[in-house]
XYZ file of N, CA and C in Angstrom:
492
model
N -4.817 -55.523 -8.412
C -3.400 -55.608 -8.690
C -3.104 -55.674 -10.181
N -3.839 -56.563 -11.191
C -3.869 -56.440 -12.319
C -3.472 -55.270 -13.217
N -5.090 -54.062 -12.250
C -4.632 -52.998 -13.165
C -3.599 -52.369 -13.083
N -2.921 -52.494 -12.135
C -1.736 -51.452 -11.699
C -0.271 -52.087 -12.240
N -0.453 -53.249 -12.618
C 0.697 -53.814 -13.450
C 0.703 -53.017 -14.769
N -0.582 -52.854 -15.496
C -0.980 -52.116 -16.792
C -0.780 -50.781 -16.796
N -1.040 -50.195 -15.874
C -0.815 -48.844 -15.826
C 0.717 -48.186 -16.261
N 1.329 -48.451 -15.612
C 2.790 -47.873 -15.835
C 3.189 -48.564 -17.620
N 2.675 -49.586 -17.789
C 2.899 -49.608 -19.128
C 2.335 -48.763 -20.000
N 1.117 -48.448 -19.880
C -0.283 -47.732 -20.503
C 0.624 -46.485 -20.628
N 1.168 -45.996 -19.464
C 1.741 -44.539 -19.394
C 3.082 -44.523 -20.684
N 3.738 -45.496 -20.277
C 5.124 -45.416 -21.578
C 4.746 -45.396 -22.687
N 3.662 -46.205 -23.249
C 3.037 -46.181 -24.070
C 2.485 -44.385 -24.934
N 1.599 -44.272 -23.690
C 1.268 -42.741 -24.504
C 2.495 -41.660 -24.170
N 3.311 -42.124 -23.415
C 4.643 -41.125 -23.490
C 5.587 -41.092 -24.729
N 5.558 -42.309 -25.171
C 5.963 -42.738 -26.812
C 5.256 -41.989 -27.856
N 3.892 -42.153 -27.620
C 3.170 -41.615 -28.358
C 3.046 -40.332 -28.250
N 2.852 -39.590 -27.858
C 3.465 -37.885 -27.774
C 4.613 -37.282 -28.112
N 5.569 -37.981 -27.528
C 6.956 -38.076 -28.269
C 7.476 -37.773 -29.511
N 6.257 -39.264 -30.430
C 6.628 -39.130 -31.852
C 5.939 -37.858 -32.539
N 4.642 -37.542 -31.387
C 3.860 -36.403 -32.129
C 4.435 -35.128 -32.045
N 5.622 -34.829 -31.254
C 5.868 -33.508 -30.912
C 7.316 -33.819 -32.196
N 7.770 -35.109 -32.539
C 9.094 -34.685 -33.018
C 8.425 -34.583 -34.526
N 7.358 -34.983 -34.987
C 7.047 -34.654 -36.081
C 6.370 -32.939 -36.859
N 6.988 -32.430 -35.810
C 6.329 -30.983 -35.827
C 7.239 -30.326 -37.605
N 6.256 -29.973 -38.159
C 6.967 -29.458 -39.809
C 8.189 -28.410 -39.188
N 9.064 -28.589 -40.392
C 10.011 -27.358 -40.137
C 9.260 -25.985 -40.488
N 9.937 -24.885 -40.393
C 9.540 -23.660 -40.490
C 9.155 -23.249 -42.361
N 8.881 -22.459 -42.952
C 8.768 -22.293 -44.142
C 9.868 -21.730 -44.530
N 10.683 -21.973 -45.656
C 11.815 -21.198 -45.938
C 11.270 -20.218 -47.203
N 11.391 -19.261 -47.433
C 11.665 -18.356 -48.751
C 12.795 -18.526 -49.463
N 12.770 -18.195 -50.878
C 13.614 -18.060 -52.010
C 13.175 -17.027 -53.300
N 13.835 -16.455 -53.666
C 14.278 -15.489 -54.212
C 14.265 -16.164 -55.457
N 13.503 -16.314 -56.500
C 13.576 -16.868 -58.209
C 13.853 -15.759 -59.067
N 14.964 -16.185 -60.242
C 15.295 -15.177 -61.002
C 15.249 -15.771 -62.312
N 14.445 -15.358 -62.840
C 14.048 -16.571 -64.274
C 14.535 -15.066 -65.670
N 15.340 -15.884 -66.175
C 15.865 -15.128 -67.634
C 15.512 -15.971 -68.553
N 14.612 -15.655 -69.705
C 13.995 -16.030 -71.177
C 15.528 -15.841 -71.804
N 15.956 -16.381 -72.948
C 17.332 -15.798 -73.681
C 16.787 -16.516 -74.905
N 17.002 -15.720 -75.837
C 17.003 -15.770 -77.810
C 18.252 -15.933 -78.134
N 18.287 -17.122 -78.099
C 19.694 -17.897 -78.906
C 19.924 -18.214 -80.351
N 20.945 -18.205 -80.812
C 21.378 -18.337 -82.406
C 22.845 -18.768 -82.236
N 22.978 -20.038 -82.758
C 24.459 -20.140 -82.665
C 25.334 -19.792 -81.391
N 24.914 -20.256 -80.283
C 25.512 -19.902 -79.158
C 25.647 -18.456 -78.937
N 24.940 -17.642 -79.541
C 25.121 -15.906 -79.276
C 23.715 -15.492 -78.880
N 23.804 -14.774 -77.723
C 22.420 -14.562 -76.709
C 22.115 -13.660 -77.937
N 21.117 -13.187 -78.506
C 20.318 -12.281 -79.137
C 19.224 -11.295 -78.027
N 18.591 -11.698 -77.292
C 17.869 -11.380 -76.432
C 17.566 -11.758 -75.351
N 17.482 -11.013 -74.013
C 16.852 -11.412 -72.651
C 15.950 -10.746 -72.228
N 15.038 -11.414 -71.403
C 14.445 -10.448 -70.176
C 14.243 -11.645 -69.023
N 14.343 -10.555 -68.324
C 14.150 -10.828 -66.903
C 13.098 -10.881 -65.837
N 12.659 -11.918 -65.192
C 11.961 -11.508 -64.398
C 12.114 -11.923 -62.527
N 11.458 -11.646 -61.993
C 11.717 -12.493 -60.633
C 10.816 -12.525 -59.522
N 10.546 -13.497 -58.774
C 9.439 -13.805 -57.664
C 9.769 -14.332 -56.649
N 8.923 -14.535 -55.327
C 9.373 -15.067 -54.222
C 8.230 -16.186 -54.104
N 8.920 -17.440 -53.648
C 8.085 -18.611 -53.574
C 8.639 -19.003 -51.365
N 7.679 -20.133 -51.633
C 8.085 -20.577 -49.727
C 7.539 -21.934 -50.234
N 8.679 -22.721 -49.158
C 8.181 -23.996 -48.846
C 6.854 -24.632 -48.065
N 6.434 -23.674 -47.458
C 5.292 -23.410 -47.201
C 4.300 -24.331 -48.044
N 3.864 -25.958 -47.095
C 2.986 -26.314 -48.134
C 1.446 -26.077 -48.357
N 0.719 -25.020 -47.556
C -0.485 -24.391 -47.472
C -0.220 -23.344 -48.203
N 1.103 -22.585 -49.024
C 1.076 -21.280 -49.892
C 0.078 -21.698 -51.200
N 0.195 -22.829 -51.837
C -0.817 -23.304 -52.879
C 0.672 -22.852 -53.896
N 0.322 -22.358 -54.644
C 0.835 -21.912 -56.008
C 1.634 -20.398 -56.201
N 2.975 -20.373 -56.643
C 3.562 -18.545 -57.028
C 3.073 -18.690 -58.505
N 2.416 -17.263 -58.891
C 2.360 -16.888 -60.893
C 3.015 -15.903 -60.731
N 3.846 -16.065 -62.040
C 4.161 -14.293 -62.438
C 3.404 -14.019 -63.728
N 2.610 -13.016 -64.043
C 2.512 -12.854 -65.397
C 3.060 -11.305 -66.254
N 3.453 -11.170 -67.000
C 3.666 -10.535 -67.640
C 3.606 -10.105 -69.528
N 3.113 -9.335 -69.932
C 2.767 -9.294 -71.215
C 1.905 -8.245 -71.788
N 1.336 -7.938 -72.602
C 0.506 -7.093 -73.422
C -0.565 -8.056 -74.310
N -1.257 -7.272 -74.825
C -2.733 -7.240 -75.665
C -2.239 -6.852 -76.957
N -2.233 -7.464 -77.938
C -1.289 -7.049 -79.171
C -2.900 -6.968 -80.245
N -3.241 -6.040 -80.791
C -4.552 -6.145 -81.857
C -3.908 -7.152 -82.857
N -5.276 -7.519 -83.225
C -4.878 -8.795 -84.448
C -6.216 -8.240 -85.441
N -5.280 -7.510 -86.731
C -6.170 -6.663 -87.642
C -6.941 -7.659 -88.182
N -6.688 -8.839 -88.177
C -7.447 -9.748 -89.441
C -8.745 -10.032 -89.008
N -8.839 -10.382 -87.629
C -10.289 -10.492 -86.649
C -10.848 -9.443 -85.722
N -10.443 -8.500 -86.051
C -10.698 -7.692 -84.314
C -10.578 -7.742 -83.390
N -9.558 -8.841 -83.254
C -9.384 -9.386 -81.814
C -8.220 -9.180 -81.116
N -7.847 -9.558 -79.902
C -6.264 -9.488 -79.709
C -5.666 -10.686 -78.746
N -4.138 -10.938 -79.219
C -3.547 -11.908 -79.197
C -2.386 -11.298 -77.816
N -2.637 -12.484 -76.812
C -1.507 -12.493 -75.604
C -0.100 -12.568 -75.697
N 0.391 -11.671 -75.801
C 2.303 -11.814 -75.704
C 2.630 -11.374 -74.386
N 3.509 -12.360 -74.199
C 4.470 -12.544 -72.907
C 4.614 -13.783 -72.516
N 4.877 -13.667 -70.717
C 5.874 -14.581 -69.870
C 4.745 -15.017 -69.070
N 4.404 -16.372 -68.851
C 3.402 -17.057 -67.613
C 4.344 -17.633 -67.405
N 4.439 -17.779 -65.520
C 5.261 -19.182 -64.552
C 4.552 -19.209 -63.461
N 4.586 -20.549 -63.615
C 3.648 -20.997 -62.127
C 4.820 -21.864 -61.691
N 4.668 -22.112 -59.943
C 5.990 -22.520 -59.405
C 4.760 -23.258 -57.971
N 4.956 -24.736 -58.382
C 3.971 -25.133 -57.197
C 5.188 -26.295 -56.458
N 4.782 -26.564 -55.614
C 5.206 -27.859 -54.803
C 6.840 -27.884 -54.406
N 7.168 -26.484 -54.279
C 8.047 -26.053 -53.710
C 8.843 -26.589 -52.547
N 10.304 -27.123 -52.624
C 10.785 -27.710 -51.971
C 12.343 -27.681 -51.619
N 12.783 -27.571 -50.488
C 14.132 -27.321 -50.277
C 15.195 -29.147 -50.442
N 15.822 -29.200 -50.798
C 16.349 -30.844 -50.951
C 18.059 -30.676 -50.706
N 18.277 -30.613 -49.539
C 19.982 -30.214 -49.798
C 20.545 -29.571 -49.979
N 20.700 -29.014 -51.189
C 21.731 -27.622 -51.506
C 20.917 -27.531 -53.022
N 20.011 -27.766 -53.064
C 19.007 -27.538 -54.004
C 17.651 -27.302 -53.507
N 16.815 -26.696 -54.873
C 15.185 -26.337 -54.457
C 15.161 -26.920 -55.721
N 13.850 -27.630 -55.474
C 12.835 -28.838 -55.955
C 11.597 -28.146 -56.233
N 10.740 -28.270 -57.863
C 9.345 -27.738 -57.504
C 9.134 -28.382 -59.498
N 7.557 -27.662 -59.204
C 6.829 -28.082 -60.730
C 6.766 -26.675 -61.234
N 7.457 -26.643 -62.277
C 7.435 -25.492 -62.691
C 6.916 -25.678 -64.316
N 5.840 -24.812 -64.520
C 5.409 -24.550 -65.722
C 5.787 -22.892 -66.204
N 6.136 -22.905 -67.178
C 6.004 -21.837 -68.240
C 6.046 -21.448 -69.528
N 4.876 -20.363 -70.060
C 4.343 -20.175 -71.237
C 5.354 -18.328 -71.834
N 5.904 -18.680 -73.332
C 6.363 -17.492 -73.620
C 5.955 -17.294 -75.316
N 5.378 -16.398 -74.924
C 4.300 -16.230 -76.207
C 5.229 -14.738 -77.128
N 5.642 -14.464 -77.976
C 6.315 -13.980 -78.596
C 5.829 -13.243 -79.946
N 6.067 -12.432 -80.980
C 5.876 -11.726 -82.173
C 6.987 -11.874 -82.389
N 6.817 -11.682 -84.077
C 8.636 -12.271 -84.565
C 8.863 -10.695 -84.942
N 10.220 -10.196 -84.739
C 10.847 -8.852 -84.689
C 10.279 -7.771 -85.416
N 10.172 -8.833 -87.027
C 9.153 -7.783 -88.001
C 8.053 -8.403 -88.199
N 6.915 -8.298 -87.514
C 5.360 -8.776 -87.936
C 4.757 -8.483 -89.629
N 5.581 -7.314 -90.271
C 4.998 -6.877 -91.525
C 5.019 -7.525 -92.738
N 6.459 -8.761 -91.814
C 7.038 -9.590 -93.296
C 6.749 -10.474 -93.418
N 5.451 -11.116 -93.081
C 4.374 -11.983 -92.868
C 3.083 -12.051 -93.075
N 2.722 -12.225 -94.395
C 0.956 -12.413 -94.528
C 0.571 -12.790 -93.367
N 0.544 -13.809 -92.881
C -0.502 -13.803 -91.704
C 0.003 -13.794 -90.397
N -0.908 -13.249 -89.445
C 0.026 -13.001 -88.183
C 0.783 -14.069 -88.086
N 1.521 -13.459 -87.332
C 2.750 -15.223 -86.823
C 2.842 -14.958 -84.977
N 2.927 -16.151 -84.221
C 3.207 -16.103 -83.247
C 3.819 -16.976 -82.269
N 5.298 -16.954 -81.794
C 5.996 -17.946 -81.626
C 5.686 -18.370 -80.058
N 4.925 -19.436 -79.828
C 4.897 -19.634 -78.236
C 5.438 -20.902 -78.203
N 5.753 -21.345 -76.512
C 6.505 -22.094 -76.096
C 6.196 -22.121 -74.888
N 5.561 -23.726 -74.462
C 5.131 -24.220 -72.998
C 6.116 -25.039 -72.659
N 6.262 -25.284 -71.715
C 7.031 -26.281 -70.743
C 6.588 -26.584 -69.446
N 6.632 -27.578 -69.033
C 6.064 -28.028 -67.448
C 6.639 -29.221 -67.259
N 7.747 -29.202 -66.194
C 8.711 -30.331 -65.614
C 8.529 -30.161 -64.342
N 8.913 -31.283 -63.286
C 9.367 -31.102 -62.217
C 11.014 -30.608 -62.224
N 11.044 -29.852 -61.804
C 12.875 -29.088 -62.016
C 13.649 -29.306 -60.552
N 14.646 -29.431 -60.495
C 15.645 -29.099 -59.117
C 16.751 -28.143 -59.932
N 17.398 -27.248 -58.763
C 18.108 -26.244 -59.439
C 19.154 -26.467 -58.085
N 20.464 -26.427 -58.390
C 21.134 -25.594 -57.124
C 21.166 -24.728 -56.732
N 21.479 -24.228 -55.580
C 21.316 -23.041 -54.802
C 22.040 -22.190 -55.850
N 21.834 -20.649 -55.867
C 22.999 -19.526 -56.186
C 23.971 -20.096 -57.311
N 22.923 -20.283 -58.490
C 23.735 -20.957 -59.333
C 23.086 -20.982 -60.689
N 22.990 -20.465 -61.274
C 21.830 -19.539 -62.742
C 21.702 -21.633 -63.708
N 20.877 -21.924 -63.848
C 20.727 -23.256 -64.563
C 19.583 -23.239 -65.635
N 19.987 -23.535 -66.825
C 18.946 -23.341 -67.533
C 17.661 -24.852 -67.853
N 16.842 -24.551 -67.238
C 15.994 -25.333 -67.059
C 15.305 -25.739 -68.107
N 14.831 -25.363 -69.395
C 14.049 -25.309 -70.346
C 14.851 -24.451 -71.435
N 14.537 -25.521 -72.726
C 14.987 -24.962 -73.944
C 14.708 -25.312 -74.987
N 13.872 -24.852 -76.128
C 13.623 -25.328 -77.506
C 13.828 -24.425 -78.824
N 13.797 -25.405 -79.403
C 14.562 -24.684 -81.504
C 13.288 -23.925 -81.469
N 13.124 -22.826 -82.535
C 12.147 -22.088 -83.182
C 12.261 -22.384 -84.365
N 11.021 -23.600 -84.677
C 10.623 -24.234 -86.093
C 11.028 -23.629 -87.271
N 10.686 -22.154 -87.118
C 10.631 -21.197 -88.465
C 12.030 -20.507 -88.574
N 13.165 -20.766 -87.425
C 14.538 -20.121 -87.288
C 15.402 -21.059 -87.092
N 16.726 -20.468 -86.796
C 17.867 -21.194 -85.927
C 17.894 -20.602 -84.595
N 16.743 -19.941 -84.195
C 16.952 -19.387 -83.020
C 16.622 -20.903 -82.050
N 17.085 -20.666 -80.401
C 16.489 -21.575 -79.707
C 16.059 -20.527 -78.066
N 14.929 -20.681 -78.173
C 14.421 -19.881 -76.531
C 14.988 -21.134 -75.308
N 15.740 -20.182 -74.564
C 15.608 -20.959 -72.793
C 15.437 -20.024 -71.737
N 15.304 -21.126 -71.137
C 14.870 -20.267 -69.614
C 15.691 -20.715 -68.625
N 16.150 -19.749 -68.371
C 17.425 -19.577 -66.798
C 16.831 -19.593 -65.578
N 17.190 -20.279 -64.481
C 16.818 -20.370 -63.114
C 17.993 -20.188 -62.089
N 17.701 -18.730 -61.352
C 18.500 -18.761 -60.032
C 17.794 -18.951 -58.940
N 18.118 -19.770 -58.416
C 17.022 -19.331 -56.893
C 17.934 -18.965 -55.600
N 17.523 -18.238 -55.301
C 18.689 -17.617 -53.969
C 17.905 -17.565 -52.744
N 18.283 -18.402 -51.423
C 17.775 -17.788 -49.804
C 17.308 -16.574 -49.603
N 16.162 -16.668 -49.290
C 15.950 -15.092 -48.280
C 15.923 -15.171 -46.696
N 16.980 -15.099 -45.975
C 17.404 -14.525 -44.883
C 16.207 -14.060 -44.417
């Protein structure tokens, strides 16, 4: 008789327990659409953009999105050659409300307009790595710094848009 008092408890028990295991099932992975613009600022007047753009997922088994982009520039003084362009890495990707959440690093490695008017090469780069949130459908500039040798200031624009 004992056991049969236990039983029907035993049962609610692992009926609880299944319960919580089925409601903890992850949501689905969402996609987003990143639209990252570099801009060469002076006095509040854009001087320069480019553009680039990638698709990331909440997906927390995707690991890591890179974009890279750039050239091999010769560097006469050594024989060697020097990396210009755009690195972004976009990890830990996350939807939060009416925002996306993630760690975003990026590197923009640059030549100044006239390389000739410079004894020695010159080369303007610029890292950044924050955790960022952006709102949805809504261009935010995430990153921005002076150029030591100018009044210019480089930033970086973030849209991120749903993919349906």
């Amino acid at each position: 008789m004992l056991k049969r008092r236990y039983w029907p408890a035993s049962l609610v028990g692992l009926t609880l327990v299944a319960g919580s295991c089925l409601a903890q099932t992850p949501e689905p992975s969402k996609f987003f659409k990143l639209d990252f613009v570099v801009k060469e600022v002076e006095a509040n007047k854009v001087l320069n953009t480019r553009s680039y753009s990638m698709t990331v997922s909440t997906d927390k088994s995707s690991g890591h999105s890179s974009l890279r982009s750039g050239s091999k520039v010769p560097n006469a003084n050594n024989n060697s050659y020097i990396d210009v362009g755009v690195n972004i890495d976009c990890f830990a990707v996350r939807e939060l409300d009416n925002e996306l959440a993630m760690v975003l690093t990026a590197e923009v490695n640059s030549l100044p307009q006239d390389p000739a008017a410079t004894a020695l090469p010159l080369m303007r780069q610029n890292r950044w790595t924050s955790n960022v949130s952006v709102p949805l459908k809504r261009p935010t500039i995430v990153f921005s710094s002076d150029d030591v040798t100018s009044k210019h200031q480089m930033q970086l624009e973030l849209t991120a848009t749903p993919i349906k």
